[in-house]
PDB file of C-alpha atoms in Angstrom:
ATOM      1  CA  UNK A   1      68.016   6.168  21.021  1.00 51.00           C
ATOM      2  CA  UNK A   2      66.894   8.932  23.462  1.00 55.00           C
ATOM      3  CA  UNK A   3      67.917   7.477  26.749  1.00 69.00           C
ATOM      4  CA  UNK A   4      71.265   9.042  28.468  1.00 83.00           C
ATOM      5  CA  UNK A   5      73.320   6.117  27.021  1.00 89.00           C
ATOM      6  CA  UNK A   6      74.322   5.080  23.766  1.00 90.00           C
ATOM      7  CA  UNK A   7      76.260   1.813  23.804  1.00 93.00           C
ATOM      8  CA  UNK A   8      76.661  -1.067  26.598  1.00 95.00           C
ATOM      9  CA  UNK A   9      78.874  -3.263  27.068  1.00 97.00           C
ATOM     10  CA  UNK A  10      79.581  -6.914  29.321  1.00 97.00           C
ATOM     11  CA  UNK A  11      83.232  -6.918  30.157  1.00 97.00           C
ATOM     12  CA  UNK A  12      84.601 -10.533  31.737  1.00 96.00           C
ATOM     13  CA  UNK A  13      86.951 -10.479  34.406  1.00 93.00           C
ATOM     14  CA  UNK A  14      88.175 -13.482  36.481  1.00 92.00           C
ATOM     15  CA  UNK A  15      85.174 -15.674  36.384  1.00 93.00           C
ATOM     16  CA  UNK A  16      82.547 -12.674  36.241  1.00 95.00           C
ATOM     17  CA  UNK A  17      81.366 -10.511  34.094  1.00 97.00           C
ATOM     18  CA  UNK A  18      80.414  -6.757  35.145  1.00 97.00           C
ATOM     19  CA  UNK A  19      78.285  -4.316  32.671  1.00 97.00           C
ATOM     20  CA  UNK A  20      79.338  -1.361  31.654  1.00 96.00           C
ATOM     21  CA  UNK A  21      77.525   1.705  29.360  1.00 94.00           C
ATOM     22  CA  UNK A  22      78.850   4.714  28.123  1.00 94.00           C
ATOM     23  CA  UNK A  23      77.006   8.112  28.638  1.00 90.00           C
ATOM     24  CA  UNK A  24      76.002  10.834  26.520  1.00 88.00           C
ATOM     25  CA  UNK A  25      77.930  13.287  27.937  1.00 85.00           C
ATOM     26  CA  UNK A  26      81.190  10.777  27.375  1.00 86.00           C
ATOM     27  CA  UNK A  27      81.900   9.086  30.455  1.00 90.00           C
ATOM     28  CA  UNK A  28      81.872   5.198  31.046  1.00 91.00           C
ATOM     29  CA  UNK A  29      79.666   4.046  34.121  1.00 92.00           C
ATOM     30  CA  UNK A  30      79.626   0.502  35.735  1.00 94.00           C
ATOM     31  CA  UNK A  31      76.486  -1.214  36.825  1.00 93.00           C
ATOM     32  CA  UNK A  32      77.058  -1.280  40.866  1.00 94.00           C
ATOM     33  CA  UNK A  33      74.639  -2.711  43.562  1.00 93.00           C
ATOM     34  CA  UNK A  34      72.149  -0.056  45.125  1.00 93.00           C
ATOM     35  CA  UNK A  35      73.620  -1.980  48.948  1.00 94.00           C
ATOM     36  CA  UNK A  36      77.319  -0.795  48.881  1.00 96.00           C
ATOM     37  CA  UNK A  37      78.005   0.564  45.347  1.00 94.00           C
ATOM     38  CA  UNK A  38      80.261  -2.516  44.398  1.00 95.00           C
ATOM     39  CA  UNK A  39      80.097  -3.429  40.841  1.00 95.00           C
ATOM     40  CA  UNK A  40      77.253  -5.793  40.031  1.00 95.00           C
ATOM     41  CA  UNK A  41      79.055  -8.976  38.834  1.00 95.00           C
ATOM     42  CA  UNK A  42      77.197 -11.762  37.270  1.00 96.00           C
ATOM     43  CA  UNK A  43      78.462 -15.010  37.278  1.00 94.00           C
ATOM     44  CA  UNK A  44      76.481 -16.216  33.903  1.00 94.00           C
ATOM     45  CA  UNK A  45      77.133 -13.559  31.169  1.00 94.00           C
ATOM     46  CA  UNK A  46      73.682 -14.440  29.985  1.00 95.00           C
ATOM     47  CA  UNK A  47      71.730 -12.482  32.491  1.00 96.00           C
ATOM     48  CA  UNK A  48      73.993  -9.558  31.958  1.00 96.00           C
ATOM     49  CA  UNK A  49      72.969  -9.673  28.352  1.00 96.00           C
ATOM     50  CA  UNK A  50      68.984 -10.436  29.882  1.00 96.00           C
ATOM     51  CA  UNK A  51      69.480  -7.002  32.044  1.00 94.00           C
ATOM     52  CA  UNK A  52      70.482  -5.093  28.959  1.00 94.00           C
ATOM     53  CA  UNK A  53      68.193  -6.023  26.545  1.00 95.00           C
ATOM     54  CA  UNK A  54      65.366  -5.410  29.304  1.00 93.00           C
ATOM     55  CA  UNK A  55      66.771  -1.743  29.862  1.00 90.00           C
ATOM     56  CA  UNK A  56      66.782  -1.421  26.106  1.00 90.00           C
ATOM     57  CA  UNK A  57      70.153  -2.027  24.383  1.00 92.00           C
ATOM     58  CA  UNK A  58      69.439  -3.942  21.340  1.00 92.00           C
ATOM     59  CA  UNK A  59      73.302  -4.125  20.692  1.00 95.00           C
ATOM     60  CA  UNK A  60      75.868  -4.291  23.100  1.00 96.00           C
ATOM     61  CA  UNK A  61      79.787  -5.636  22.960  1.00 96.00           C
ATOM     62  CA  UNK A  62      81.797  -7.814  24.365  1.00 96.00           C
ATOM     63  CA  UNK A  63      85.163  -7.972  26.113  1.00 96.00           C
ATOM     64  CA  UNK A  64      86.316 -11.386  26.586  1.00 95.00           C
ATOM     65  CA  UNK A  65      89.944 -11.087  27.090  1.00 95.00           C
ATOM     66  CA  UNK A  66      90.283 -10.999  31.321  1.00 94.00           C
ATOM     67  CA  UNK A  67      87.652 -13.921  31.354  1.00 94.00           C
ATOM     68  CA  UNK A  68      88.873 -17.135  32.986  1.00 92.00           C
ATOM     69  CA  UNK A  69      85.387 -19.500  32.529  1.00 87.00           C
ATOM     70  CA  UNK A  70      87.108 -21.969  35.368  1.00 81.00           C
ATOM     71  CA  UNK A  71      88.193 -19.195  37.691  1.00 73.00           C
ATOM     72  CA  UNK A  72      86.327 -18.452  40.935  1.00 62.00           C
ATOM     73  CA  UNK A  73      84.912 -15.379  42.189  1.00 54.00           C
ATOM     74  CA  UNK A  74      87.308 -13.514  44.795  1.00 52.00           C
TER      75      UNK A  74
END
């Protein structure tokens, strides 16, 4: 309730799912990796939810509608 983000989100695409959160000040940010700023993708949408409820989102939404469960990663 007083971080810098108020909702979170797991959003499939392909095969993966990538985690999203939406800041205070309005924008949407994606989770990326610290290496080469890529989004973080996560093959099991489980430890995305695992990740957020460790950071502190107690609710969070889903969008399922690019997610292809039998498609590979690219």
């Amino acid at each position: 309730e007083v971080g810098g983000f108020t909702a979170a989100q797991i959003i499939g695409q392909g095969g993966t799912f990538v985690v999203t959160a939406d800041a205070r000040a309005g924008e949407r940010v994606v989770l990326v990796r610290h290496s080469d700023k890529k989004p973080r993708c996560f093959i099991d949408a489980g430890t995305a939810l695992k990740l957020l409820r460790d950071v502190g989102f107690g609710v969070v939404s889903a969008e399922l509608a690019a997610w292809q469960p039998g498609q590979g990663s690219l």
